[in-house]
PDB file of C-alpha atoms in Angstrom:
ATOM      1  CA  MET L   1      67.502 175.895 138.268  1.00 53.00           C
ATOM      2  CA  LYS L   2      70.059 178.678 138.710  1.00 56.00           C
ATOM      3  CA  LYS L   3      68.802 179.188 142.266  1.00 56.00           C
ATOM      4  CA  SER L   4      69.195 175.447 142.946  1.00 60.00           C
ATOM      5  CA  VAL L   5      65.507 174.949 143.555  1.00 61.00           C
ATOM      6  CA  ASP L   6      64.886 171.228 143.201  1.00 68.00           C
ATOM      7  CA  ASN L   7      61.190 170.921 142.517  1.00 76.00           C
ATOM      8  CA  LYS L   8      60.387 167.416 141.266  1.00 80.00           C
ATOM      9  CA  THR L   9      57.074 168.439 139.732  1.00 83.00           C
ATOM     10  CA  ALA L  10      58.555 171.402 137.860  1.00 84.00           C
ATOM     11  CA  PHE L  11      61.458 169.349 136.512  1.00 84.00           C
ATOM     12  CA  ASN L  12      59.188 166.543 135.343  1.00 83.00           C
ATOM     13  CA  SER L  13      56.817 169.029 133.701  1.00 86.00           C
ATOM     14  CA  LEU L  14      59.756 170.512 131.800  1.00 86.00           C
ATOM     15  CA  ILE L  15      60.826 167.044 130.659  1.00 85.00           C
ATOM     16  CA  HIS L  16      57.320 166.256 129.422  1.00 83.00           C
ATOM     17  CA  GLY L  17      57.074 169.588 127.627  1.00 87.00           C
ATOM     18  CA  HIS L  18      60.442 169.317 125.901  1.00 87.00           C
ATOM     19  CA  ALA L  19      59.784 165.737 124.807  1.00 80.00           C
ATOM     20  CA  LYS L  20      56.339 166.594 123.434  1.00 80.00           C
ATOM     21  CA  GLU L  21      57.701 169.653 121.625  1.00 84.00           C
ATOM     22  CA  GLY L  22      60.412 167.578 119.927  1.00 81.00           C
ATOM     23  CA  VAL L  23      63.409 168.791 121.932  1.00 83.00           C
ATOM     24  CA  PRO L  24      64.571 165.545 123.555  1.00 81.00           C
ATOM     25  CA  GLU L  25      68.101 166.789 124.132  1.00 83.00           C
ATOM     26  CA  ALA L  26      66.816 169.465 126.519  1.00 87.00           C
ATOM     27  CA  ALA L  27      64.599 166.913 128.263  1.00 86.00           C
ATOM     28  CA  GLN L  28      67.526 164.543 128.627  1.00 85.00           C
ATOM     29  CA  GLU L  29      69.683 167.342 130.029  1.00 88.00           C
ATOM     30  CA  ILE L  30      67.061 168.116 132.686  1.00 86.00           C
ATOM     31  CA  LEU L  31      66.891 164.427 133.550  1.00 84.00           C
ATOM     32  CA  THR L  32      70.673 164.422 133.994  1.00 84.00           C
ATOM     33  CA  ILE L  33      70.502 167.500 136.228  1.00 83.00           C
ATOM     34  CA  MET L  34      67.832 165.829 138.356  1.00 83.00           C
ATOM     35  CA  THR L  35      69.990 162.730 138.728  1.00 81.00           C
ATOM     36  CA  CYS L  36      73.057 164.771 139.699  1.00 83.00           C
ATOM     37  CA  ARG L  37      71.061 166.708 142.290  1.00 81.00           C
ATOM     38  CA  ASP L  38      69.353 163.569 143.658  1.00 82.00           C
ATOM     39  CA  VAL L  39      65.925 164.917 142.742  1.00 82.00           C
ATOM     40  CA  PRO L  40      63.484 161.993 142.421  1.00 83.00           C
ATOM     41  CA  THR L  41      62.533 161.363 138.831  1.00 84.00           C
ATOM     42  CA  ASP L  42      59.183 160.346 137.443  1.00 85.00           C
ATOM     43  CA  PRO L  43      59.032 157.000 135.600  1.00 88.00           C
ATOM     44  CA  GLU L  44      56.608 158.510 133.094  1.00 88.00           C
ATOM     45  CA  SER L  45      59.209 161.146 132.182  1.00 85.00           C
ATOM     46  CA  HIS L  46      61.724 158.440 131.370  1.00 87.00           C
ATOM     47  CA  ALA L  47      59.170 156.423 129.403  1.00 90.00           C
ATOM     48  CA  LEU L  48      58.005 159.449 127.400  1.00 87.00           C
ATOM     49  CA  LEU L  49      61.574 160.359 126.507  1.00 88.00           C
ATOM     50  CA  ALA L  50      62.466 156.774 125.528  1.00 90.00           C
ATOM     51  CA  ASP L  51      59.332 156.572 123.357  1.00 90.00           C
ATOM     52  CA  TYR L  52      60.298 159.800 121.643  1.00 88.00           C
ATOM     53  CA  PHE L  53      63.763 158.461 120.810  1.00 90.00           C
ATOM     54  CA  LEU L  54      62.211 155.269 119.483  1.00 91.00           C
ATOM     55  CA  LYS L  55      59.915 157.276 117.213  1.00 88.00           C
ATOM     56  CA  LYS L  56      62.933 159.214 115.939  1.00 88.00           C
ATOM     57  CA  ASN L  57      64.655 155.865 115.217  1.00 91.00           C
ATOM     58  CA  GLU L  58      67.370 156.483 117.802  1.00 91.00           C
ATOM     59  CA  PRO L  59      67.381 153.206 119.757  1.00 92.00           C
ATOM     60  CA  ALA L  60      70.752 153.829 121.419  1.00 92.00           C
ATOM     61  CA  ASP L  61      69.415 157.006 123.014  1.00 90.00           C
ATOM     62  CA  ALA L  62      66.246 155.171 124.054  1.00 91.00           C
ATOM     63  CA  LYS L  63      68.444 152.509 125.685  1.00 92.00           C
ATOM     64  CA  ALA L  64      70.382 155.207 127.572  1.00 90.00           C
ATOM     65  CA  VAL L  65      67.106 156.617 128.914  1.00 89.00           C
ATOM     66  CA  LEU L  66      65.980 153.098 129.837  1.00 89.00           C
ATOM     67  CA  ASP L  67      69.243 152.517 131.727  1.00 89.00           C
ATOM     68  CA  SER L  68      68.819 155.813 133.568  1.00 87.00           C
ATOM     69  CA  MET L  69      65.256 154.847 134.446  1.00 89.00           C
ATOM     70  CA  MET L  70      66.384 151.578 136.014  1.00 88.00           C
ATOM     71  CA  GLU L  71      69.285 153.275 137.817  1.00 86.00           C
ATOM     72  CA  GLN L  72      66.711 155.561 139.446  1.00 86.00           C
ATOM     73  CA  GLY L  73      64.896 152.496 140.765  1.00 88.00           C
ATOM     74  CA  HIS L  74      61.972 152.600 138.353  1.00 90.00           C
ATOM     75  CA  VAL L  75      60.768 149.399 136.716  1.00 87.00           C
ATOM     76  CA  PRO L  76      60.000 149.973 133.042  1.00 88.00           C
ATOM     77  CA  SER L  77      56.901 148.472 131.540  1.00 89.00           C
ATOM     78  CA  PRO L  78      57.319 145.239 129.586  1.00 88.00           C
ATOM     79  CA  ALA L  79      56.084 147.073 126.492  1.00 91.00           C
ATOM     80  CA  LEU L  80      58.834 149.706 126.791  1.00 91.00           C
ATOM     81  CA  LEU L  81      61.509 147.072 127.337  1.00 89.00           C
ATOM     82  CA  MET L  82      60.264 145.111 124.336  1.00 90.00           C
ATOM     83  CA  SER L  83      60.110 148.213 122.133  1.00 93.00           C
ATOM     84  CA  VAL L  84      63.683 149.187 122.964  1.00 92.00           C
ATOM     85  CA  MET L  85      64.907 145.620 122.475  1.00 90.00           C
ATOM     86  CA  VAL L  86      63.220 145.266 119.070  1.00 92.00           C
ATOM     87  CA  ALA L  87      64.465 148.683 117.918  1.00 93.00           C
ATOM     88  CA  LEU L  88      68.025 147.808 118.912  1.00 91.00           C
ATOM     89  CA  PHE L  89      67.792 144.434 117.170  1.00 91.00           C
ATOM     90  CA  ASN L  90      66.408 146.025 113.999  1.00 91.00           C
ATOM     91  CA  ASP L  91      69.250 148.561 114.124  1.00 90.00           C
ATOM     92  CA  GLY L  92      71.806 145.722 114.117  1.00 90.00           C
ATOM     93  CA  ARG L  93      72.716 146.112 117.788  1.00 89.00           C
ATOM     94  CA  VAL L  94      72.090 142.485 118.660  1.00 89.00           C
ATOM     95  CA  GLN L  95      74.388 142.343 121.686  1.00 88.00           C
ATOM     96  CA  THR L  96      72.813 145.456 123.201  1.00 88.00           C
ATOM     97  CA  ALA L  97      69.348 144.055 122.484  1.00 85.00           C
ATOM     98  CA  SER L  98      70.308 140.875 124.343  1.00 87.00           C
ATOM     99  CA  ARG L  99      71.319 142.973 127.370  1.00 84.00           C
ATOM    100  CA  VAL L 100      67.863 144.553 127.334  1.00 84.00           C
ATOM    101  CA  MET L 101      66.357 141.061 127.199  1.00 84.00           C
ATOM    102  CA  LYS L 102      68.461 140.094 130.222  1.00 85.00           C
ATOM    103  CA  SER L 103      67.095 143.168 132.024  1.00 78.00           C
ATOM    104  CA  MET L 104      63.573 142.026 131.159  1.00 78.00           C
ATOM    105  CA  ILE L 105      64.273 138.621 132.654  1.00 82.00           C
ATOM    106  CA  ASP L 106      65.914 140.112 135.749  1.00 79.00           C
ATOM    107  CA  LYS L 107      62.930 142.415 136.326  1.00 72.00           C
ATOM    108  CA  GLY L 108      60.492 139.511 135.945  1.00 71.00           C
TER     109      GLY L 108
END
């Protein structure tokens, strides 16, 4: 990364590794770097990271990853959208959950 090498496969592998090892902050940082450098992201990387945040009961972070995923042009699975929406609702974030529902409707 210091040499500005923008290898999509390497970045996505790092994201997967950090998420699986329980270091989502590092994975999210790499995702941010990729976005800033216009390196194409992998929808599975976003989904894996969002799932990790959901398992850690951090629905706001999962929603941020979901938003980033859609900004990159990826369409999240209905299951991921539903999981984030339910987690936000259960966390008392009803208005945010309704925005996720609107995204679900917009994406068909």
